[in-house]
mmCIF file of C-alpha atoms in Angstrom:
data_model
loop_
_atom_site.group_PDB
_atom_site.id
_atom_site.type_symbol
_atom_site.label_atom_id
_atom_site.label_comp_id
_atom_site.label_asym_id
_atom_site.label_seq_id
_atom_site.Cartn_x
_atom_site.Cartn_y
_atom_site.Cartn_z
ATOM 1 C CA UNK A 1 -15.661 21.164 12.058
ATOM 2 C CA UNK A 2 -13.826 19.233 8.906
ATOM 3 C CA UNK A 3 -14.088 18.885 5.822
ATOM 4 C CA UNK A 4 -13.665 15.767 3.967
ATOM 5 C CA UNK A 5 -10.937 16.853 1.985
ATOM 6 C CA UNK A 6 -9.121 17.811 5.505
ATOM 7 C CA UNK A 7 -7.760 14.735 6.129
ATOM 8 C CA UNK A 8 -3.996 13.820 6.362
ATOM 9 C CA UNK A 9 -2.492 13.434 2.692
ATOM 10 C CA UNK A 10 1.129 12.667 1.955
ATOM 11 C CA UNK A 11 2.732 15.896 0.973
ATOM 12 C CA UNK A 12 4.578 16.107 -2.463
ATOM 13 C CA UNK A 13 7.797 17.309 -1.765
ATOM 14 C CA UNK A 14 8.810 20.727 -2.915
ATOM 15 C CA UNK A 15 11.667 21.994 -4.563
ATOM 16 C CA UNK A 16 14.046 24.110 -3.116
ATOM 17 C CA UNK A 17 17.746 24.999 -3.946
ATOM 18 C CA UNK A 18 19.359 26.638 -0.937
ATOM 19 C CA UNK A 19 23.154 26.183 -1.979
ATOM 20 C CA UNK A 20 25.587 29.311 -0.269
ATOM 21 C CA UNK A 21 25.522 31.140 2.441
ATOM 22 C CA UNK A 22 22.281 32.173 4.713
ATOM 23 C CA UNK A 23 23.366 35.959 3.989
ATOM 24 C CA UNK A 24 21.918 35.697 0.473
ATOM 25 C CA UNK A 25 18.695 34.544 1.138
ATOM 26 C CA UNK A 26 17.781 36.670 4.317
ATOM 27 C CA UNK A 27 16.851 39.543 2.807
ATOM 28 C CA UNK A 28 13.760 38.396 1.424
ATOM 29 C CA UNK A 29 12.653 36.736 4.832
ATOM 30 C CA UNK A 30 10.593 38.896 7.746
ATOM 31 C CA UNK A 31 11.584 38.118 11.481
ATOM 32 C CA UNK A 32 8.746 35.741 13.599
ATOM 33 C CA UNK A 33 9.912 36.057 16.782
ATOM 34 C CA UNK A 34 10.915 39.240 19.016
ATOM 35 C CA UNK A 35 14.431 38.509 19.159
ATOM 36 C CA UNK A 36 14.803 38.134 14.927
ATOM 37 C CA UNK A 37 16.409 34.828 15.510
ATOM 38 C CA UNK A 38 14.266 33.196 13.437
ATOM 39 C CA UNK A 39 13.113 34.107 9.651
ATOM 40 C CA UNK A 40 10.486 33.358 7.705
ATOM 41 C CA UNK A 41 9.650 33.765 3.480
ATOM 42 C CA UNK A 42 6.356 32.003 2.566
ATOM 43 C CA UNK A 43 6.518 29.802 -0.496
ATOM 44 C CA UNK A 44 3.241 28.540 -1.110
ATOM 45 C CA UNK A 45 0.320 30.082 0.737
ATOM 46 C CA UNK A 46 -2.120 28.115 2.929
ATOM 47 C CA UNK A 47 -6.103 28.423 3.963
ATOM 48 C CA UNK A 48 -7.781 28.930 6.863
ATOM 49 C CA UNK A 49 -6.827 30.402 10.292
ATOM 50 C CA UNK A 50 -3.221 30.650 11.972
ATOM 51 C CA UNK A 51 -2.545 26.836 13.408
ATOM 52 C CA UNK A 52 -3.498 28.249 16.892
ATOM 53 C CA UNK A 53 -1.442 27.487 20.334
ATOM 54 C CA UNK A 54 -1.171 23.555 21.508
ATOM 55 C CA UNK A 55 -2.703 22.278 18.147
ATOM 56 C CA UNK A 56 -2.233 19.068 17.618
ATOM 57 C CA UNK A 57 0.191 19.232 14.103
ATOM 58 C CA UNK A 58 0.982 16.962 11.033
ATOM 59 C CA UNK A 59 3.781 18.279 8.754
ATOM 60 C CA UNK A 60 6.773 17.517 6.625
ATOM 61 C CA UNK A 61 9.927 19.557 6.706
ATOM 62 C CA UNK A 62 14.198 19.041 6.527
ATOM 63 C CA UNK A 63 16.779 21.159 6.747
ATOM 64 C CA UNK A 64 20.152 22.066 6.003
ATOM 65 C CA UNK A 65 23.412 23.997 7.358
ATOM 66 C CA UNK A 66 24.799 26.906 5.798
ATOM 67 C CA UNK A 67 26.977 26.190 2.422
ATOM 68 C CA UNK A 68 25.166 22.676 1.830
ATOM 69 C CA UNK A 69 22.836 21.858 -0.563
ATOM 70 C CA UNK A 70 22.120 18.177 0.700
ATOM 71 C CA UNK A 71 19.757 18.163 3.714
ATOM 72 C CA UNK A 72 20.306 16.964 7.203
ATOM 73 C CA UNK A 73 17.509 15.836 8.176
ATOM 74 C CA UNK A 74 14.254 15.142 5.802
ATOM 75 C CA UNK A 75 10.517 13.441 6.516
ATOM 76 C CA UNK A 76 10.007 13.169 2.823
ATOM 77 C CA UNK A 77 13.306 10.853 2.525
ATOM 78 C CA UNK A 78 11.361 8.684 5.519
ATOM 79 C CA UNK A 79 8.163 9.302 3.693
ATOM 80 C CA UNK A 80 6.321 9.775 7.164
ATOM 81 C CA UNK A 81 5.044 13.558 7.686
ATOM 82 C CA UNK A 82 5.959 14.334 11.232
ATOM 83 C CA UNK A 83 3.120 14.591 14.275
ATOM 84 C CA UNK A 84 3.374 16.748 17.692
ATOM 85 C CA UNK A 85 1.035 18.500 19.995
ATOM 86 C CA UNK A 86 2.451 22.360 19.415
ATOM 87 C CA UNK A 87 4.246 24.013 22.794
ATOM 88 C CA UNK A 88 4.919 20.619 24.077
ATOM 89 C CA UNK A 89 8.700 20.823 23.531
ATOM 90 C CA UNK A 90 9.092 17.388 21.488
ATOM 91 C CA UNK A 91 10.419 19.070 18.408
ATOM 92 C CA UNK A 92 13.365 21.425 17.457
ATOM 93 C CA UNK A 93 12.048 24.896 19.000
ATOM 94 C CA UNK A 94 12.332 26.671 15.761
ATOM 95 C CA UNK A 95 10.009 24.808 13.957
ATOM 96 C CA UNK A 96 7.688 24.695 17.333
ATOM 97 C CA UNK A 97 7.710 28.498 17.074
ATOM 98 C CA UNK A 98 7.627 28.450 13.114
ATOM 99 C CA UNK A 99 4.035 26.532 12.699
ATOM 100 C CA UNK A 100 1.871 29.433 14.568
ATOM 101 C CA UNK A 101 2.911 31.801 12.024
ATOM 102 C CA UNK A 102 1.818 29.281 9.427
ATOM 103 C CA UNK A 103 -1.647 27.503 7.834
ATOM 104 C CA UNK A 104 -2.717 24.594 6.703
ATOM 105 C CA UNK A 105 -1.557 23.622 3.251
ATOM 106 C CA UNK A 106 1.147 26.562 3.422
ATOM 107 C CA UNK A 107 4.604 25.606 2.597
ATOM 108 C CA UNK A 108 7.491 28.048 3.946
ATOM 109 C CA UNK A 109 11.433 28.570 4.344
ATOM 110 C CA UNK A 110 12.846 29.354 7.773
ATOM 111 C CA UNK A 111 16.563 30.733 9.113
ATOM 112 C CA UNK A 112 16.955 29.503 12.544
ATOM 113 C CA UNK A 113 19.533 30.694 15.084
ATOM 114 C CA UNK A 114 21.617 28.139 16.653
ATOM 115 C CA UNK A 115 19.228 28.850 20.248
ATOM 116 C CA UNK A 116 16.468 28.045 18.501
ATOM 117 C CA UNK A 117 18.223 24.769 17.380
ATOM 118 C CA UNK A 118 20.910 22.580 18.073
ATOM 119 C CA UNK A 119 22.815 24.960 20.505
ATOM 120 C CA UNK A 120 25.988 26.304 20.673
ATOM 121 C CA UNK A 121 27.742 22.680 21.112
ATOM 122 C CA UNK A 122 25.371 21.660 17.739
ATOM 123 C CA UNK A 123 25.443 17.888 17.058
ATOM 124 C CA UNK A 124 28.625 17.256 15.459
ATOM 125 C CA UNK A 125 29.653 16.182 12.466
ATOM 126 C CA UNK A 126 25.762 16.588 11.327
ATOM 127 C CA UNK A 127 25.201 19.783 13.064
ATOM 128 C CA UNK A 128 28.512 22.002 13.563
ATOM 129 C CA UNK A 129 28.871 24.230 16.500
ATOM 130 C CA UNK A 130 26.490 27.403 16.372
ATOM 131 C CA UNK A 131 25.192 26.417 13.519
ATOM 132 C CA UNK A 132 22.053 27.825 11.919
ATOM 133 C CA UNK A 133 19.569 25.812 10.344
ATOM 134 C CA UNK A 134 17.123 26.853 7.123
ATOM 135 C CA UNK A 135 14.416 24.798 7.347
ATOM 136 C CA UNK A 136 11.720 23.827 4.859
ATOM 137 C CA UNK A 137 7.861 23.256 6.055
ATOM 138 C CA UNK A 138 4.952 21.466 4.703
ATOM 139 C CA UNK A 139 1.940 22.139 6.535
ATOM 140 C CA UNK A 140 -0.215 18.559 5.730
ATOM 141 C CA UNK A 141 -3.099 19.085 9.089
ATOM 142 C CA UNK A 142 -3.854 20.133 12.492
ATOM 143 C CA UNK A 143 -6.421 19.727 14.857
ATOM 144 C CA UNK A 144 -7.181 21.742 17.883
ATOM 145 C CA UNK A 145 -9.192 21.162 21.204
ATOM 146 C CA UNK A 146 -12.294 23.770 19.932
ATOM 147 C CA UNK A 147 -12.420 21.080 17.159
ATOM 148 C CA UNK A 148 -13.398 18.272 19.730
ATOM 149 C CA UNK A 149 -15.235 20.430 22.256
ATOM 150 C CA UNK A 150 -17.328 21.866 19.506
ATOM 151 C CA UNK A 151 -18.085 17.732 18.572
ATOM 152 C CA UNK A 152 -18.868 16.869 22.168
ATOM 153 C CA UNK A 153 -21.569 19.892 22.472
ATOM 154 C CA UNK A 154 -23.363 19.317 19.745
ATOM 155 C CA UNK A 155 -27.035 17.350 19.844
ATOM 156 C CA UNK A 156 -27.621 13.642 19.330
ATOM 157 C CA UNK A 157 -29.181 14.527 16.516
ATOM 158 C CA UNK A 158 -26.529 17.080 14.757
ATOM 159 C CA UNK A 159 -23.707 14.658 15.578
ATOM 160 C CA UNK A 160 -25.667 12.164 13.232
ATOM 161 C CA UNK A 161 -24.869 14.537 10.219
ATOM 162 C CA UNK A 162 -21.316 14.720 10.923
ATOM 163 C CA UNK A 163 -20.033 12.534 8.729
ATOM 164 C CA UNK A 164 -17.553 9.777 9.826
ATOM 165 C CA UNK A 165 -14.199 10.598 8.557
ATOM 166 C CA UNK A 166 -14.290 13.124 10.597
ATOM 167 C CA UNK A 167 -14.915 11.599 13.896
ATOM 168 C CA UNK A 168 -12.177 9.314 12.928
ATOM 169 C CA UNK A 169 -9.977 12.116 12.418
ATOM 170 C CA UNK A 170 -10.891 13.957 15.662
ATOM 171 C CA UNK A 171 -10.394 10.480 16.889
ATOM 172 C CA UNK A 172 -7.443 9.931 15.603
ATOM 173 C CA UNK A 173 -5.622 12.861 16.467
ATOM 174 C CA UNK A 174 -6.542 12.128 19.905
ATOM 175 C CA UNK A 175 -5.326 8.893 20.237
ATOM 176 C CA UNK A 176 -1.926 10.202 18.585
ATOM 177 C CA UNK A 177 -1.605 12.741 21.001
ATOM 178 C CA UNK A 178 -1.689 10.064 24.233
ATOM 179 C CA UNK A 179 0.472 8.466 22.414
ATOM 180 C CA UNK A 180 2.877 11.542 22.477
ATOM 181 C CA UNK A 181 1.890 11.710 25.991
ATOM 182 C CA UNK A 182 2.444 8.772 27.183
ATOM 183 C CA UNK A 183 6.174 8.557 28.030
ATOM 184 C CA UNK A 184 6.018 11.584 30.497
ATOM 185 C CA UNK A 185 2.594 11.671 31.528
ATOM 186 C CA UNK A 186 0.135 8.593 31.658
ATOM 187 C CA UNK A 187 -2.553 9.902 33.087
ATOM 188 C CA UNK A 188 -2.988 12.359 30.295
ATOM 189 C CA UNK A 189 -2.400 9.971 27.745
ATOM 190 C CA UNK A 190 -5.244 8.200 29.451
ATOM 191 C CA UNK A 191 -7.654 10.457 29.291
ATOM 192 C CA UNK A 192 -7.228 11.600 25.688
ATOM 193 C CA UNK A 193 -7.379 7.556 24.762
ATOM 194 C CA UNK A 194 -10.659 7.842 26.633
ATOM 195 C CA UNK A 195 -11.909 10.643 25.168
ATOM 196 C CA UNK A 196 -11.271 8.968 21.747
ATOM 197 C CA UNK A 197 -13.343 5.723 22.919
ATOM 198 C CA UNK A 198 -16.238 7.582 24.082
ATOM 199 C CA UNK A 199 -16.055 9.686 21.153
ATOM 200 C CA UNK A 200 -16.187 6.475 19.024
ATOM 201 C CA UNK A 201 -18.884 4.836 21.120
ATOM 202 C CA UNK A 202 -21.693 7.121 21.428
ATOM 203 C CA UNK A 203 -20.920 7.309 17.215
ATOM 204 C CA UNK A 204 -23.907 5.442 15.382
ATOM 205 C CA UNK A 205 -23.495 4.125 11.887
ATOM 206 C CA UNK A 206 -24.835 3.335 8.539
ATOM 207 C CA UNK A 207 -24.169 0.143 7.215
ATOM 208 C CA UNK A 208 -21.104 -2.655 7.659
ATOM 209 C CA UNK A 209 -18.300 -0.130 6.165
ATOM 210 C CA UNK A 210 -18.465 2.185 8.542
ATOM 211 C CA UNK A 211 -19.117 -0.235 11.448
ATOM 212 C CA UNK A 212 -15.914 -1.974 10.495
ATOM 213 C CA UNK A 213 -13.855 1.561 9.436
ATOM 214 C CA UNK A 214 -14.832 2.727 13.641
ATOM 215 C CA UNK A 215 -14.482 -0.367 14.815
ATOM 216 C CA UNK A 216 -10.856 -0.681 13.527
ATOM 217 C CA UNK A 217 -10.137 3.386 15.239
ATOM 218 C CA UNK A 218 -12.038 2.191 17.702
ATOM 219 C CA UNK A 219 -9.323 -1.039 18.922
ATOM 220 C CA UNK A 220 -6.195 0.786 18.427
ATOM 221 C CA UNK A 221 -7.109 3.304 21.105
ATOM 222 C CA UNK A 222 -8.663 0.018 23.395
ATOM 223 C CA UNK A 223 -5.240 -0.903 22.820
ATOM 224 C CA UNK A 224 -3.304 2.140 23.535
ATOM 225 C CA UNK A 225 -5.372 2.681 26.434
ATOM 226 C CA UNK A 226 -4.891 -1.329 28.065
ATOM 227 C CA UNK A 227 -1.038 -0.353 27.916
ATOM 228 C CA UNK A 228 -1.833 3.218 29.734
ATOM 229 C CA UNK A 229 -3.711 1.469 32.779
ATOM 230 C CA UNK A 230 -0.661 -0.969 32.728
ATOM 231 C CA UNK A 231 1.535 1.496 33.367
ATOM 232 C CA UNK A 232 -0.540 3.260 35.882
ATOM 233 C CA UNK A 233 -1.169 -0.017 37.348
ATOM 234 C CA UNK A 234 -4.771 0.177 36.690
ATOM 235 C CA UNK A 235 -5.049 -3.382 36.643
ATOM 236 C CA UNK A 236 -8.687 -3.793 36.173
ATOM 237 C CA UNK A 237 -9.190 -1.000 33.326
ATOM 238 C CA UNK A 238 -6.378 -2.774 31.427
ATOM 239 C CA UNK A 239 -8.270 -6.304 31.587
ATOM 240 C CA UNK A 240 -11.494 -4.384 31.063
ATOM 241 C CA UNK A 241 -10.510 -2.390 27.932
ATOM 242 C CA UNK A 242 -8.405 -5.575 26.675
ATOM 243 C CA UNK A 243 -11.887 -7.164 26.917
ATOM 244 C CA UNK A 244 -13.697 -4.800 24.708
ATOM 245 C CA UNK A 245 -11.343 -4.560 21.935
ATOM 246 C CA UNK A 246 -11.061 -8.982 22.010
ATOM 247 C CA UNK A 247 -15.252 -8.969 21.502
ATOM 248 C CA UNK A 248 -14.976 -6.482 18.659
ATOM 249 C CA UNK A 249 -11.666 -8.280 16.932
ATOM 250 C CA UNK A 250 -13.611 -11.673 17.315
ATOM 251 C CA UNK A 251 -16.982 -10.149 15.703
ATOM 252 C CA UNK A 252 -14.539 -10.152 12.530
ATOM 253 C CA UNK A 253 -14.893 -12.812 9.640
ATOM 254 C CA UNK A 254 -11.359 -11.805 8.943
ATOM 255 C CA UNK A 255 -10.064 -11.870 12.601
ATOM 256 C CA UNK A 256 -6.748 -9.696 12.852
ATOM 257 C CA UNK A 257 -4.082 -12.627 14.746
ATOM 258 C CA UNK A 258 -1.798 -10.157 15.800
ATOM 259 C CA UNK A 259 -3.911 -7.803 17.507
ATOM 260 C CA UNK A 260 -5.946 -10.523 18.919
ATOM 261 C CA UNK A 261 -2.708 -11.835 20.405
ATOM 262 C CA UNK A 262 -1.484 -8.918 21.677
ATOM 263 C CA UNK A 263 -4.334 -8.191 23.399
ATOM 264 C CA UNK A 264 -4.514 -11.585 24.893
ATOM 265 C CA UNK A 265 -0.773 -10.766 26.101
ATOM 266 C CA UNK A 266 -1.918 -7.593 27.605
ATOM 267 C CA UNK A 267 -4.459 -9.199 29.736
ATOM 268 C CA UNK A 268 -2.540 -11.982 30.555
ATOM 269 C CA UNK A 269 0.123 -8.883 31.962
ATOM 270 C CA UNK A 270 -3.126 -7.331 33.894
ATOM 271 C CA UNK A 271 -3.353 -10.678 35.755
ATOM 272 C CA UNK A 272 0.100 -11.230 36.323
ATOM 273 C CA UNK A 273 0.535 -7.931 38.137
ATOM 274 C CA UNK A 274 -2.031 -9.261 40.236
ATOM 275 C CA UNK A 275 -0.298 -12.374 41.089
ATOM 276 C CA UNK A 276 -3.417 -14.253 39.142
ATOM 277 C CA UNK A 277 -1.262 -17.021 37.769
ATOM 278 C CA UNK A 278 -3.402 -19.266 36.787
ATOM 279 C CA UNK A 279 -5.769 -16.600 34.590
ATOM 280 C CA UNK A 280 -2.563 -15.020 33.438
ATOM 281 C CA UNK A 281 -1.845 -18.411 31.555
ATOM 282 C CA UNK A 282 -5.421 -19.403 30.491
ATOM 283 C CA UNK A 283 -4.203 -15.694 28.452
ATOM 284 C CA UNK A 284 -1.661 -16.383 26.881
ATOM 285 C CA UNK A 285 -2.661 -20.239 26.330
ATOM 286 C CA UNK A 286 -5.188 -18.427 23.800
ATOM 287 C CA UNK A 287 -2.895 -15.835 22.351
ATOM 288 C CA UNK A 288 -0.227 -18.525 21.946
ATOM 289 C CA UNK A 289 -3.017 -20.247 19.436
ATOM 290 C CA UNK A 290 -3.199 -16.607 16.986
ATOM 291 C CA UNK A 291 0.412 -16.536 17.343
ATOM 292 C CA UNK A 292 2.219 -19.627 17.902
ATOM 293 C CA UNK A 293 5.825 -18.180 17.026
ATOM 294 C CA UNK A 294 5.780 -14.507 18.571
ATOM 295 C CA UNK A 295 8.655 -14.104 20.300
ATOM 296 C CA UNK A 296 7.044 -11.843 23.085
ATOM 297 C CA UNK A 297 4.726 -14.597 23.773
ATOM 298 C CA UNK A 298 6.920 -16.838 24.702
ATOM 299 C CA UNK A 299 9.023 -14.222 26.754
ATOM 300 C CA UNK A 300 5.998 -13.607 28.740
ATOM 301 C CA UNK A 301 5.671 -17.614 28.902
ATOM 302 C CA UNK A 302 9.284 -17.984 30.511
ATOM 303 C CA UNK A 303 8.617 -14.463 33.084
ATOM 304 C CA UNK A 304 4.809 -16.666 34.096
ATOM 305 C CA UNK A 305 6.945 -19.923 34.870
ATOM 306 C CA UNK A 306 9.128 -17.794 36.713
ATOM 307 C CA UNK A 307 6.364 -16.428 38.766
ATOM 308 C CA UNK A 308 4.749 -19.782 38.927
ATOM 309 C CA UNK A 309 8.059 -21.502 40.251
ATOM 310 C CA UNK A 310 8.589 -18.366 43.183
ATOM 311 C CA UNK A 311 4.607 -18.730 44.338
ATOM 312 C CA UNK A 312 5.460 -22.677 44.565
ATOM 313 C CA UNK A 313 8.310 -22.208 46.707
ATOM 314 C CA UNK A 314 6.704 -19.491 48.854
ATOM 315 C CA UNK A 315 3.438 -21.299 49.408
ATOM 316 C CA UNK A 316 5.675 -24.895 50.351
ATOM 317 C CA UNK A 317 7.392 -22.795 52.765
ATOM 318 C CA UNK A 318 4.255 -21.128 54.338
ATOM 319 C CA UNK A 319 3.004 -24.803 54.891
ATOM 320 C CA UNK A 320 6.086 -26.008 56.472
ATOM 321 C CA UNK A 321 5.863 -23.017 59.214
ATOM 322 C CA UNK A 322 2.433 -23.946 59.322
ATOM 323 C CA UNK A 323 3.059 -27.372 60.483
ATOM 324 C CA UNK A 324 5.918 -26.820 62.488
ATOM 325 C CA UNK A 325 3.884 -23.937 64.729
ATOM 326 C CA UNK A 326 1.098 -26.782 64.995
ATOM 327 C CA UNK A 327 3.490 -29.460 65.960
ATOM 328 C CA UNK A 328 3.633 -31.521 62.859
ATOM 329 C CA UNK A 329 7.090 -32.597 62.297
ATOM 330 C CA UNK A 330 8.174 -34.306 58.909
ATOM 331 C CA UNK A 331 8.703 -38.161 58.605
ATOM 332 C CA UNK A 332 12.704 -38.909 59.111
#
């Protein structure tokens, strides 16, 4: 599967001078794609296999228009390496194309055509019309689905010796990808949340570090997945799943407020869709004592009331039509 040196590392940023015009430099790049639109000239060479089709991809790159030296776009000046599932269309399509040609650890230059970038209207005054792009890559990690499928078929007993930062990674990756998911399709992201719990369920450990290093993978995709059912108005997941990850936060001698809170808040939003007032504020009563000054908190607080005041009004009106169909009429 991994290796423990596999995981994510923050990539040290290369140096590259690409001052003039693309002319000068294409001659030492090859074509990638049918239509030579896009051009490739390896820099540093990488290990392992191609990065195969819908991998799941962690990289750095930036790049730069013709006759500029200063980039347009970096992840090194953000210092946050860049994540996307590969063919999913969430990232420029030259550097979606660019990372199958590529492995991990390899570091390469690219010329993209303006199609394979920001168009022919480009994004001015960044990106000028037709422009092309030459774009620098960093490959830091990928994962692909053989890497989890080969997890899930292995034997109780052989998934005891893999060790557990790699689960977390597989993990992870998962959980990273619903999250990519998770605008556009919900019911995806739901799944792959839930393939990361069960993943991180059925894992057994060795002593207190490693309980506490799964445990803490283990609520962020409770989390993730309590906002998924949410939105899918899966009502009773979300209150079940915001129950599990409040037991293992509470476990903790050093209980994480925020997370506790938010989870609280979730739950409380579970009920409220249900029109279970009443539970919906027992919620966020106990959030409200993690986090007396979060600001969603008391938004939610104000939407409850809200709700609370609209029931009141509905319900007095349902008993006035009740008494007047029974023949009550009110004192004068």
């Amino acid at each position: 599967l991994w290796k423990a040196d596999e995981l994510d590392t923050i990539g040290i940023q290369p140096e590259v001078h690409v001052g003039g015009a693309f002319k000068q430099l294409e001659k030492d790049f090859v074509p990638i794609t049918d239509d030579k639109m896009v051009l490739k000239k390896v820099t540093k060479h990488g290990m392992g296999p191609l990065i195969p089709k819908n991998a799941y991809v962690t990289l750095h790159y930036k790049y730069y228009v013709e006759n500029n030296d200063e980039p347009v776009d970096s992840s090194w000046l953000r210092n946050q390496p860049v994540r996307f599932s590969q063919g999913s269309g969430t990232i420029l399509p030259a550097i979606d194309f660019a990372v199958i040609t590529m492995k991990k650890g390899e570091e390469a230059l690219f010329i993209a055509h303006f199609n394979y970038c920001y168009g022919p209207m480009g994004v001015p005054p960044r990106i000028p019309p037709k422009a092309r792009l030459l774009i620098q890559i960093q490959i830091l990690n990928y994962i692909n689905d053989d890497a989890v499928i080969s997890y899930n078929a292995m034997a109780p007993d052989d998934k005891r010796d893999v060790p557990l930062e790699q689960v977390l990674v597989i993990a992870g990756e998962l959980r990273r990808k619903g999250n990519e998911l998770f605008k556009g399709k919900p019911k995806l992201a739901y799944n792959k949340f839930l393939e990361a719990i069960n993943l991180l369920k059925d894992r057994s450990v060795k002593d207190d570090q490693e309980e506490s290093l799964k445990n803490d993978e283990l609520t962020k995709s409770l989390i993730n997945i309590v906002h998924a059912s949410l939105n899918l108005a899966r009502t009773n997941d979300a209150k079940k799943y915001a129950d599990e990850a409040i037991s293992i936060l509470k476990k903790n001698q050093d209980v994480n407020r925020t997370s506790l809170a938010k989870c609280l808040l979730l739950k409380s939003n579970a009920f409220h869709k249900e029109s279970k007032l009443d539970e919906a504020q027992k919620c966020l009563n106990e959030a409200i004592k993690y986090e007396p000054g979060d600001e969603l908190l008391r938004e939610a607080l104000a939407n409850l009331a809200k709700s609370q005041e609209k029931a009141n009004i509905v319900r007095d009106a349902t008993y006035k039509n009740m008494g007047v169909k029974m023949g009550f009429r009110s004192a004068d």
